[in-house]
Amino acid sequence: MKRLAIKWDQVVVDPAGRVGGHDAGATLVRRLLRLGRRSGLAPVLVGPATRRCDGFDQVPLEFVESDSTVVVNLDVLDSTQVWRTLRENGQHPAVMNFQWGPTAQYADRVPQLTAALSFALFPTFANSERTASEVREVVQRWTAPGVAAKAQVAWVNLGFRVDHVQPRREPEVPVVLYPAIYLSERKQPKVFLDVVERVRKQVPVRVEMRLHESHLVSELAMKVSGKDWIWVGPLTATRGSYWEALASTTAFLATATEESYGLVYVEALAAGVVGILPDAGWARALVPDGYPFFWHSPEEAEALLLRAVRQPDACRAELDALVDGRFTAWIAQEHDDHSFEEVLTRQLVEWFVDGREHHL
């Protein structure tokens, strides 16, 4: 294994040769490219044309050196096609799935079966323990026992770069964050808006919704942007401005029904934002036992959010007491991205060097 190639069809490389965007996929691609450089593997980004970029090469899949490269595929549904393309140019193609979203997103039968086959055929690395469990369940449900028994699945929490956290700057008017960049049904944006509307009738608050450009022009985004207390805009231009905004955010209200990990929530919690979370397995996996701000109904969410914007310091003190120290430090320790790099590097070696997967 001499090179690490990353494949995600939605990636955008700007004119300066850098991966653009700050959504989860773009951030993950940058982290994987950085991991390749730190591990001494020449990083490659699969793209439409051959191009020298800022710290990596962009190369069409058909030009990837099959016998010396591991392709980490973020588009798991087409891993078999990736393998076939690599096989045309080498004897031992190596493909690794990276499952970074909930498997429930494959709602129709064809993608469900395609994903199951992909997970069974190729080593799969997941972005959380929860996602890894879902991958195993999908393989067991949709493939033959002999195939399922040979599936290789590993995981680590994605985490974040702890040194990005900035000192808090409390706003004059409490700021409530919509902790998602999409207005999709799974995120339940209408539940969020209904709750914060009721809270605002009791306490002056400002709501911030930073959305992916594809959702900025949606009917719902247009509708809520007309309210003078709700700011709807694009994603922050840089990671620095993103963390600067978090440092002056009071609370967030999470309303998603399902998450594979929940990086945006973890980053906000590390920045000292009081998180109001649904009582769901994915949310409990992010925080310590005894976390006090889980809601079971919109009424409970309203009560908890009211407390968070009225008494944020008291809420943070309660969280600090929960871990006998600083809650933000606990989040940083449990979700530090150093663990991500260490575990993934070790797994790549185990699968593609020590284990001689595909004879690399």
mmCIF file of C-alpha atoms in Angstrom:
data_model
loop_
_atom_site.group_PDB
_atom_site.id
_atom_site.type_symbol
_atom_site.label_atom_id
_atom_site.label_comp_id
_atom_site.label_asym_id
_atom_site.label_seq_id
_atom_site.Cartn_x
_atom_site.Cartn_y
_atom_site.Cartn_z
ATOM 1 C CA MET A 1 0.000 0.000 0.000
ATOM 2 C CA LYS A 2 1.698 3.142 -1.257
ATOM 3 C CA ARG A 3 -1.208 5.448 -2.030
ATOM 4 C CA LEU A 4 -4.544 6.270 -0.441
ATOM 5 C CA ALA A 5 -7.278 7.333 -2.850
ATOM 6 C CA ILE A 6 -10.517 8.946 -1.674
ATOM 7 C CA LYS A 7 -13.686 8.694 -3.739
ATOM 8 C CA TRP A 8 -16.787 10.822 -3.169
ATOM 9 C CA ASP A 9 -18.649 11.880 -6.273
ATOM 10 C CA GLN A 10 -20.043 15.081 -4.747
ATOM 11 C CA VAL A 11 -16.663 16.549 -3.832
ATOM 12 C CA VAL A 12 -15.794 19.959 -5.274
ATOM 13 C CA VAL A 13 -12.218 21.168 -5.783
ATOM 14 C CA ASP A 14 -11.892 24.944 -6.055
ATOM 15 C CA PRO A 15 -9.603 26.765 -8.522
ATOM 16 C CA ALA A 16 -6.840 26.871 -5.891
ATOM 17 C CA GLY A 17 -6.802 23.081 -5.740
ATOM 18 C CA ARG A 18 -8.479 22.758 -2.349
ATOM 19 C CA VAL A 19 -11.516 20.707 -1.370
ATOM 20 C CA GLY A 20 -14.365 23.188 -1.074
ATOM 21 C CA GLY A 21 -17.357 23.206 1.246
ATOM 22 C CA HIS A 22 -17.822 22.671 4.977
ATOM 23 C CA ASP A 23 -20.534 20.029 4.991
ATOM 24 C CA ALA A 24 -19.825 16.632 6.555
ATOM 25 C CA GLY A 25 -18.709 14.989 3.310
ATOM 26 C CA ALA A 26 -16.223 17.707 2.336
ATOM 27 C CA THR A 27 -14.811 17.796 5.862
ATOM 28 C CA LEU A 28 -14.386 14.026 5.865
ATOM 29 C CA VAL A 29 -12.614 14.080 2.499
ATOM 30 C CA ARG A 30 -10.150 16.689 3.789
ATOM 31 C CA ARG A 31 -9.486 14.613 6.899
ATOM 32 C CA LEU A 32 -8.834 11.476 4.873
ATOM 33 C CA LEU A 33 -6.463 13.321 2.556
ATOM 34 C CA ARG A 34 -4.642 14.708 5.588
ATOM 35 C CA LEU A 35 -4.432 11.232 7.093
ATOM 36 C CA GLY A 36 -2.821 9.974 3.893
ATOM 37 C CA ARG A 37 -0.133 12.654 4.051
ATOM 38 C CA ARG A 38 0.586 12.057 7.756
ATOM 39 C CA SER A 39 0.801 8.308 7.186
ATOM 40 C CA GLY A 40 3.318 8.670 4.373
ATOM 41 C CA LEU A 41 0.807 7.579 1.750
ATOM 42 C CA ALA A 42 0.585 9.794 -1.315
ATOM 43 C CA PRO A 43 -3.038 11.034 -1.167
ATOM 44 C CA VAL A 44 -5.215 10.891 -4.261
ATOM 45 C CA LEU A 45 -8.694 12.275 -4.828
ATOM 46 C CA VAL A 46 -10.723 10.459 -7.460
ATOM 47 C CA GLY A 47 -12.116 13.055 -9.836
ATOM 48 C CA PRO A 48 -13.050 13.827 -13.433
ATOM 49 C CA ALA A 49 -9.579 14.838 -14.658
ATOM 50 C CA THR A 50 -5.903 14.519 -13.791
ATOM 51 C CA ARG A 51 -4.811 17.552 -11.807
ATOM 52 C CA ARG A 52 -2.145 18.553 -9.302
ATOM 53 C CA CYS A 53 -3.884 20.078 -6.295
ATOM 54 C CA ASP A 54 -2.888 21.573 -2.942
ATOM 55 C CA GLY A 55 -1.220 18.610 -1.211
ATOM 56 C CA PHE A 56 -2.842 15.855 -3.272
ATOM 57 C CA ASP A 57 -3.396 14.649 -6.819
ATOM 58 C CA GLN A 58 -6.775 14.417 -8.496
ATOM 59 C CA VAL A 59 -6.959 11.389 -10.782
ATOM 60 C CA PRO A 60 -9.791 9.690 -12.711
ATOM 61 C CA LEU A 61 -10.603 6.260 -11.319
ATOM 62 C CA GLU A 62 -9.460 4.475 -14.466
ATOM 63 C CA PHE A 63 -5.952 5.963 -13.993
ATOM 64 C CA VAL A 64 -5.547 4.920 -10.347
ATOM 65 C CA GLU A 65 -2.601 2.549 -9.781
ATOM 66 C CA SER A 66 -4.645 -0.498 -8.785
ATOM 67 C CA ASP A 67 -1.896 -2.708 -7.377
ATOM 68 C CA SER A 68 -0.473 -0.132 -4.965
ATOM 69 C CA THR A 69 -3.506 1.945 -3.961
ATOM 70 C CA VAL A 70 -6.336 1.492 -1.499
ATOM 71 C CA VAL A 71 -9.487 3.295 -2.618
ATOM 72 C CA VAL A 72 -11.569 4.540 0.298
ATOM 73 C CA ASN A 73 -15.059 4.857 -1.146
ATOM 74 C CA LEU A 74 -17.587 7.195 0.492
ATOM 75 C CA ASP A 75 -20.126 6.206 -2.181
ATOM 76 C CA VAL A 76 -20.591 2.633 -0.983
ATOM 77 C CA LEU A 77 -23.339 1.739 -3.442
ATOM 78 C CA ASP A 78 -20.895 1.726 -6.345
ATOM 79 C CA SER A 79 -17.970 -0.103 -4.681
ATOM 80 C CA THR A 80 -18.429 -3.145 -6.925
ATOM 81 C CA GLN A 81 -18.172 -0.885 -9.999
ATOM 82 C CA VAL A 82 -15.066 0.735 -8.505
ATOM 83 C CA TRP A 83 -13.547 -2.732 -8.051
ATOM 84 C CA ARG A 84 -14.337 -3.692 -11.648
ATOM 85 C CA THR A 85 -12.732 -0.513 -12.995
ATOM 86 C CA LEU A 86 -9.607 -1.057 -10.905
ATOM 87 C CA ARG A 87 -9.484 -4.713 -11.946
ATOM 88 C CA GLU A 88 -9.196 -3.690 -15.604
ATOM 89 C CA ASN A 89 -5.880 -1.997 -14.781
ATOM 90 C CA GLY A 90 -4.378 -4.294 -12.153
ATOM 91 C CA GLN A 91 -4.446 -7.754 -10.634
ATOM 92 C CA HIS A 92 -5.243 -6.866 -7.012
ATOM 93 C CA PRO A 93 -7.699 -3.961 -6.635
ATOM 94 C CA ALA A 94 -8.254 -2.825 -3.040
ATOM 95 C CA VAL A 95 -11.478 -1.082 -2.028
ATOM 96 C CA MET A 96 -12.627 -0.030 1.434
ATOM 97 C CA ASN A 97 -16.112 1.267 2.171
ATOM 98 C CA PHE A 98 -16.474 4.265 4.447
ATOM 99 C CA GLN A 99 -20.025 4.333 5.814
ATOM 100 C CA TRP A 100 -20.545 7.810 7.253
ATOM 101 C CA GLY A 101 -24.346 8.067 7.287
ATOM 102 C CA PRO A 102 -27.200 5.994 8.695
ATOM 103 C CA THR A 103 -27.931 2.872 6.659
ATOM 104 C CA ALA A 104 -31.620 3.765 6.990
ATOM 105 C CA GLN A 105 -31.086 6.289 4.192
ATOM 106 C CA TYR A 106 -31.306 3.371 1.739
ATOM 107 C CA ALA A 107 -35.105 3.223 1.785
ATOM 108 C CA ASP A 108 -35.764 1.215 -1.395
ATOM 109 C CA ARG A 109 -35.056 -2.474 -1.811
ATOM 110 C CA VAL A 110 -32.489 -2.170 -4.610
ATOM 111 C CA PRO A 111 -30.112 0.181 -2.750
ATOM 112 C CA GLN A 112 -30.645 -1.838 0.437
ATOM 113 C CA LEU A 113 -29.502 -5.014 -1.272
ATOM 114 C CA THR A 114 -26.700 -3.211 -3.122
ATOM 115 C CA ALA A 115 -25.417 -1.736 0.146
ATOM 116 C CA ALA A 116 -25.596 -5.127 1.863
ATOM 117 C CA LEU A 117 -23.567 -6.736 -0.914
ATOM 118 C CA SER A 118 -21.028 -3.897 -0.807
ATOM 119 C CA PHE A 119 -20.633 -4.221 2.967
ATOM 120 C CA ALA A 120 -20.185 -7.974 2.618
ATOM 121 C CA LEU A 121 -17.670 -7.864 -0.232
ATOM 122 C CA PHE A 122 -15.383 -5.066 0.946
ATOM 123 C CA PRO A 123 -13.949 -4.110 4.352
ATOM 124 C CA THR A 124 -16.183 -1.404 5.795
ATOM 125 C CA PHE A 125 -15.131 1.325 8.194
ATOM 126 C CA ALA A 126 -17.950 3.141 9.993
ATOM 127 C CA ASN A 127 -18.074 6.582 11.582
ATOM 128 C CA SER A 128 -19.487 5.311 14.898
ATOM 129 C CA GLU A 129 -20.272 2.149 16.818
ATOM 130 C CA ARG A 130 -23.946 2.666 16.049
ATOM 131 C CA THR A 131 -23.302 2.789 12.302
ATOM 132 C CA ALA A 132 -21.076 -0.290 12.494
ATOM 133 C CA SER A 133 -23.889 -2.204 14.208
ATOM 134 C CA GLU A 134 -26.295 -1.112 11.476
ATOM 135 C CA VAL A 135 -23.860 -2.303 8.805
ATOM 136 C CA ARG A 136 -23.626 -5.734 10.436
ATOM 137 C CA GLU A 137 -27.413 -5.952 10.702
ATOM 138 C CA VAL A 138 -27.850 -5.065 7.020
ATOM 139 C CA VAL A 139 -25.338 -7.720 5.960
ATOM 140 C CA GLN A 140 -26.947 -10.390 8.134
ATOM 141 C CA ARG A 141 -30.429 -9.510 6.919
ATOM 142 C CA TRP A 142 -29.790 -9.399 3.192
ATOM 143 C CA THR A 143 -26.902 -11.779 2.450
ATOM 144 C CA ALA A 144 -26.295 -15.493 2.837
ATOM 145 C CA PRO A 145 -24.907 -16.683 6.209
ATOM 146 C CA GLY A 146 -21.618 -17.777 4.679
ATOM 147 C CA VAL A 147 -21.129 -14.360 3.114
ATOM 148 C CA ALA A 148 -22.201 -12.442 6.216
ATOM 149 C CA ALA A 149 -19.791 -14.399 8.402
ATOM 150 C CA LYS A 150 -16.829 -13.081 6.409
ATOM 151 C CA ALA A 151 -17.833 -9.414 6.487
ATOM 152 C CA GLN A 152 -15.139 -7.128 7.911
ATOM 153 C CA VAL A 153 -16.440 -4.132 9.859
ATOM 154 C CA ALA A 154 -14.603 -1.651 12.100
ATOM 155 C CA TRP A 155 -15.428 1.765 13.502
ATOM 156 C CA VAL A 156 -14.332 4.824 15.436
ATOM 157 C CA ASN A 157 -16.111 8.039 16.316
ATOM 158 C CA LEU A 158 -15.201 10.747 13.812
ATOM 159 C CA GLY A 159 -14.389 13.305 16.481
ATOM 160 C CA PHE A 160 -13.166 16.839 15.840
ATOM 161 C CA ARG A 161 -9.978 18.903 16.102
ATOM 162 C CA VAL A 162 -9.941 20.037 19.722
ATOM 163 C CA ASP A 163 -7.646 22.984 19.016
ATOM 164 C CA HIS A 164 -10.394 24.595 16.935
ATOM 165 C CA VAL A 165 -12.465 25.433 20.022
ATOM 166 C CA GLN A 166 -12.484 29.181 20.775
ATOM 167 C CA PRO A 167 -13.087 31.059 24.059
ATOM 168 C CA ARG A 168 -16.736 31.756 24.724
ATOM 169 C CA ARG A 169 -18.256 35.161 23.986
ATOM 170 C CA GLU A 170 -21.740 35.319 25.474
ATOM 171 C CA PRO A 171 -24.260 37.131 23.242
ATOM 172 C CA GLU A 172 -26.456 39.926 24.581
ATOM 173 C CA VAL A 173 -29.533 38.121 23.222
ATOM 174 C CA PRO A 174 -29.492 34.296 23.577
ATOM 175 C CA VAL A 175 -28.718 32.542 20.302
ATOM 176 C CA VAL A 176 -30.390 29.220 19.505
ATOM 177 C CA LEU A 177 -28.803 27.128 16.750
ATOM 178 C CA TYR A 178 -30.618 24.862 14.317
ATOM 179 C CA PRO A 179 -27.989 22.079 14.452
ATOM 180 C CA ALA A 180 -28.243 20.799 10.890
ATOM 181 C CA ILE A 181 -27.513 22.024 7.390
ATOM 182 C CA TYR A 182 -30.497 20.326 5.768
ATOM 183 C CA LEU A 183 -34.243 20.742 6.160
ATOM 184 C CA SER A 184 -34.935 17.101 5.326
ATOM 185 C CA GLU A 185 -37.775 15.236 7.003
ATOM 186 C CA ARG A 186 -35.375 13.198 9.165
ATOM 187 C CA LYS A 187 -34.124 16.411 10.795
ATOM 188 C CA GLN A 188 -37.702 17.451 11.737
ATOM 189 C CA PRO A 189 -37.163 21.189 11.153
ATOM 190 C CA LYS A 190 -40.854 21.954 11.753
ATOM 191 C CA VAL A 191 -40.623 20.505 15.268
ATOM 192 C CA PHE A 192 -37.587 22.714 15.887
ATOM 193 C CA LEU A 193 -39.371 25.810 14.602
ATOM 194 C CA ASP A 194 -42.560 25.118 16.572
ATOM 195 C CA VAL A 195 -40.602 24.758 19.818
ATOM 196 C CA VAL A 196 -38.418 27.842 19.373
ATOM 197 C CA GLU A 197 -41.469 29.875 18.352
ATOM 198 C CA ARG A 198 -43.094 29.056 21.692
ATOM 199 C CA VAL A 199 -39.855 29.786 23.565
ATOM 200 C CA ARG A 200 -39.496 33.159 21.887
ATOM 201 C CA LYS A 201 -42.928 34.200 23.139
ATOM 202 C CA GLN A 202 -41.480 33.930 26.649
ATOM 203 C CA VAL A 203 -37.822 34.944 26.185
ATOM 204 C CA PRO A 204 -36.240 37.103 23.449
ATOM 205 C CA VAL A 205 -34.002 34.804 21.414
ATOM 206 C CA ARG A 206 -32.296 34.867 18.045
ATOM 207 C CA VAL A 207 -32.294 31.719 15.916
ATOM 208 C CA GLU A 208 -29.519 30.899 13.447
ATOM 209 C CA MET A 209 -29.933 28.402 10.636
ATOM 210 C CA ARG A 210 -26.859 27.813 8.464
ATOM 211 C CA LEU A 211 -28.000 25.702 5.541
ATOM 212 C CA HIS A 212 -26.489 23.898 2.585
ATOM 213 C CA GLU A 213 -27.060 25.896 -0.582
ATOM 214 C CA SER A 214 -29.458 23.245 -1.911
ATOM 215 C CA HIS A 215 -31.804 23.890 1.025
ATOM 216 C CA LEU A 216 -31.431 27.662 1.206
ATOM 217 C CA VAL A 217 -33.879 28.028 -1.669
ATOM 218 C CA SER A 218 -36.471 25.634 -0.241
ATOM 219 C CA GLU A 219 -39.982 26.824 0.498
ATOM 220 C CA LEU A 220 -39.505 26.372 4.247
ATOM 221 C CA ALA A 221 -36.234 28.324 4.295
ATOM 222 C CA MET A 222 -37.838 31.189 2.374
ATOM 223 C CA LYS A 223 -40.782 31.218 4.746
ATOM 224 C CA VAL A 224 -38.817 31.355 8.013
ATOM 225 C CA SER A 225 -36.246 33.820 6.710
ATOM 226 C CA GLY A 226 -39.009 36.410 6.693
ATOM 227 C CA LYS A 227 -39.073 36.440 10.502
ATOM 228 C CA ASP A 228 -36.843 39.172 11.893
ATOM 229 C CA TRP A 229 -35.636 36.976 14.764
ATOM 230 C CA ILE A 230 -34.527 34.066 12.559
ATOM 231 C CA TRP A 231 -31.330 34.364 10.525
ATOM 232 C CA VAL A 232 -31.147 31.949 7.591
ATOM 233 C CA GLY A 233 -27.945 31.907 5.599
ATOM 234 C CA PRO A 234 -25.221 29.815 3.965
ATOM 235 C CA LEU A 235 -22.604 27.737 5.720
ATOM 236 C CA THR A 236 -19.746 29.709 7.211
ATOM 237 C CA ALA A 237 -16.923 30.429 4.784
ATOM 238 C CA THR A 238 -14.118 28.997 6.936
ATOM 239 C CA ARG A 239 -13.684 26.617 9.831
ATOM 240 C CA GLY A 240 -12.453 29.564 11.909
ATOM 241 C CA SER A 241 -15.671 31.506 11.360
ATOM 242 C CA TYR A 242 -17.670 28.356 12.097
ATOM 243 C CA TRP A 243 -16.036 27.950 15.513
ATOM 244 C CA GLU A 244 -16.273 31.673 16.154
ATOM 245 C CA ALA A 245 -20.041 31.453 15.641
ATOM 246 C CA LEU A 246 -20.296 28.461 17.996
ATOM 247 C CA ALA A 247 -18.411 30.380 20.688
ATOM 248 C CA SER A 248 -21.233 32.924 20.813
ATOM 249 C CA THR A 249 -24.134 30.445 20.583
ATOM 250 C CA THR A 250 -26.186 29.830 23.723
ATOM 251 C CA ALA A 251 -28.053 26.595 23.011
ATOM 252 C CA PHE A 252 -29.121 24.197 20.303
ATOM 253 C CA LEU A 253 -32.231 22.067 19.959
ATOM 254 C CA ALA A 254 -31.697 18.749 18.183
ATOM 255 C CA THR A 255 -34.814 17.245 16.594
ATOM 256 C CA ALA A 256 -33.408 14.594 14.212
ATOM 257 C CA THR A 257 -35.001 11.163 14.378
ATOM 258 C CA GLU A 258 -31.776 9.402 13.398
ATOM 259 C CA GLU A 259 -28.071 10.191 13.147
ATOM 260 C CA SER A 260 -25.131 7.950 12.337
ATOM 261 C CA TYR A 261 -22.875 9.933 14.667
ATOM 262 C CA GLY A 262 -23.706 13.607 15.215
ATOM 263 C CA LEU A 263 -20.539 15.611 14.650
ATOM 264 C CA VAL A 264 -22.280 18.990 14.633
ATOM 265 C CA TYR A 265 -23.747 18.315 18.079
ATOM 266 C CA VAL A 266 -20.397 17.217 19.493
ATOM 267 C CA GLU A 267 -18.651 20.314 18.168
ATOM 268 C CA ALA A 268 -21.322 22.583 19.637
ATOM 269 C CA LEU A 269 -21.167 20.858 23.027
ATOM 270 C CA ALA A 270 -17.374 21.247 23.060
ATOM 271 C CA ALA A 271 -17.833 24.975 22.405
ATOM 272 C CA GLY A 272 -19.984 25.318 25.513
ATOM 273 C CA VAL A 273 -23.341 25.368 23.738
ATOM 274 C CA VAL A 274 -26.080 23.841 25.914
ATOM 275 C CA GLY A 275 -27.481 20.947 23.913
ATOM 276 C CA ILE A 276 -31.131 19.915 24.123
ATOM 277 C CA LEU A 277 -31.245 16.413 22.663
ATOM 278 C CA PRO A 278 -33.980 13.890 21.868
ATOM 279 C CA ASP A 279 -33.936 10.818 24.065
ATOM 280 C CA ALA A 280 -32.603 8.506 21.365
ATOM 281 C CA GLY A 281 -29.804 5.999 21.165
ATOM 282 C CA TRP A 282 -27.704 8.092 18.782
ATOM 283 C CA ALA A 283 -27.884 11.079 21.159
ATOM 284 C CA ARG A 284 -27.099 9.105 24.312
ATOM 285 C CA ALA A 285 -23.972 7.750 22.605
ATOM 286 C CA LEU A 286 -22.529 11.286 22.451
ATOM 287 C CA VAL A 287 -22.765 12.306 26.108
ATOM 288 C CA PRO A 288 -22.011 10.854 29.555
ATOM 289 C CA ASP A 289 -24.505 8.856 31.594
ATOM 290 C CA GLY A 290 -26.915 11.044 33.477
ATOM 291 C CA TYR A 291 -27.022 13.806 30.866
ATOM 292 C CA PRO A 292 -29.927 15.983 32.045
ATOM 293 C CA PHE A 293 -31.144 17.631 28.847
ATOM 294 C CA PHE A 294 -33.023 14.917 26.958
ATOM 295 C CA TRP A 295 -36.567 15.529 25.737
ATOM 296 C CA HIS A 296 -39.369 13.050 25.079
ATOM 297 C CA SER A 297 -42.040 15.467 23.822
ATOM 298 C CA PRO A 298 -42.130 18.941 22.271
ATOM 299 C CA GLU A 299 -43.380 20.248 25.617
ATOM 300 C CA GLU A 300 -40.310 18.888 27.384
ATOM 301 C CA ALA A 301 -38.081 20.306 24.659
ATOM 302 C CA GLU A 302 -39.666 23.705 25.203
ATOM 303 C CA ALA A 303 -39.124 23.576 28.972
ATOM 304 C CA LEU A 304 -35.501 22.500 28.624
ATOM 305 C CA LEU A 305 -34.728 25.106 25.967
ATOM 306 C CA LEU A 306 -36.333 27.799 28.100
ATOM 307 C CA ARG A 307 -34.053 26.895 30.955
ATOM 308 C CA ALA A 308 -31.020 26.827 28.669
ATOM 309 C CA VAL A 309 -31.584 30.354 27.342
ATOM 310 C CA ARG A 310 -32.618 31.767 30.723
ATOM 311 C CA GLN A 311 -29.899 30.122 32.814
ATOM 312 C CA PRO A 312 -27.108 28.927 30.522
ATOM 313 C CA ASP A 313 -24.409 29.252 33.198
ATOM 314 C CA ALA A 314 -26.428 27.140 35.621
ATOM 315 C CA CYS A 315 -26.942 24.517 32.929
ATOM 316 C CA ARG A 316 -23.208 24.415 32.181
ATOM 317 C CA ALA A 317 -22.443 24.108 35.906
ATOM 318 C CA GLU A 318 -24.799 21.126 36.081
ATOM 319 C CA LEU A 319 -22.970 19.506 33.182
ATOM 320 C CA ASP A 320 -19.588 20.167 34.805
ATOM 321 C CA ALA A 321 -20.787 18.490 38.012
ATOM 322 C CA LEU A 322 -21.923 15.501 35.987
ATOM 323 C CA VAL A 323 -18.325 14.671 35.021
ATOM 324 C CA ASP A 324 -16.564 16.035 38.142
ATOM 325 C CA GLY A 325 -14.734 18.646 36.120
ATOM 326 C CA ARG A 326 -15.350 20.482 32.856
ATOM 327 C CA PHE A 327 -17.992 19.010 30.609
ATOM 328 C CA THR A 328 -16.410 20.573 27.517
ATOM 329 C CA ALA A 329 -13.120 18.859 28.386
ATOM 330 C CA TRP A 330 -14.945 15.524 28.693
ATOM 331 C CA ILE A 331 -16.457 16.008 25.225
ATOM 332 C CA ALA A 332 -13.039 16.934 23.821
ATOM 333 C CA GLN A 333 -11.398 13.867 25.325
ATOM 334 C CA GLU A 334 -14.108 11.452 24.190
ATOM 335 C CA HIS A 335 -14.387 12.875 20.673
ATOM 336 C CA ASP A 336 -10.829 13.963 19.832
ATOM 337 C CA ASP A 337 -10.119 13.272 16.169
ATOM 338 C CA HIS A 338 -6.660 11.897 17.020
ATOM 339 C CA SER A 339 -8.449 8.666 17.884
ATOM 340 C CA PHE A 340 -10.030 8.680 14.439
ATOM 341 C CA GLU A 341 -6.696 8.945 12.652
ATOM 342 C CA GLU A 342 -4.976 6.374 14.881
ATOM 343 C CA VAL A 343 -7.724 3.761 14.631
ATOM 344 C CA LEU A 344 -8.297 4.180 10.897
ATOM 345 C CA THR A 345 -4.560 4.014 10.133
ATOM 346 C CA ARG A 346 -4.241 0.890 12.238
ATOM 347 C CA GLN A 347 -7.230 -0.667 10.486
ATOM 348 C CA LEU A 348 -5.864 0.092 7.034
ATOM 349 C CA VAL A 349 -2.626 -1.671 7.964
ATOM 350 C CA GLU A 350 -4.499 -4.631 9.433
ATOM 351 C CA TRP A 351 -6.744 -5.079 6.398
ATOM 352 C CA PHE A 352 -4.423 -4.179 3.551
ATOM 353 C CA VAL A 353 -0.889 -4.874 4.814
ATOM 354 C CA ASP A 354 -0.812 -7.383 7.680
ATOM 355 C CA GLY A 355 -3.898 -9.201 6.470
ATOM 356 C CA ARG A 356 -2.768 -8.921 2.852
ATOM 357 C CA GLU A 357 -6.288 -8.070 1.782
ATOM 358 C CA HIS A 358 -6.298 -8.238 -2.015
ATOM 359 C CA HIS A 359 -2.570 -9.090 -1.803
ATOM 360 C CA LEU A 360 -1.353 -5.513 -1.302
#
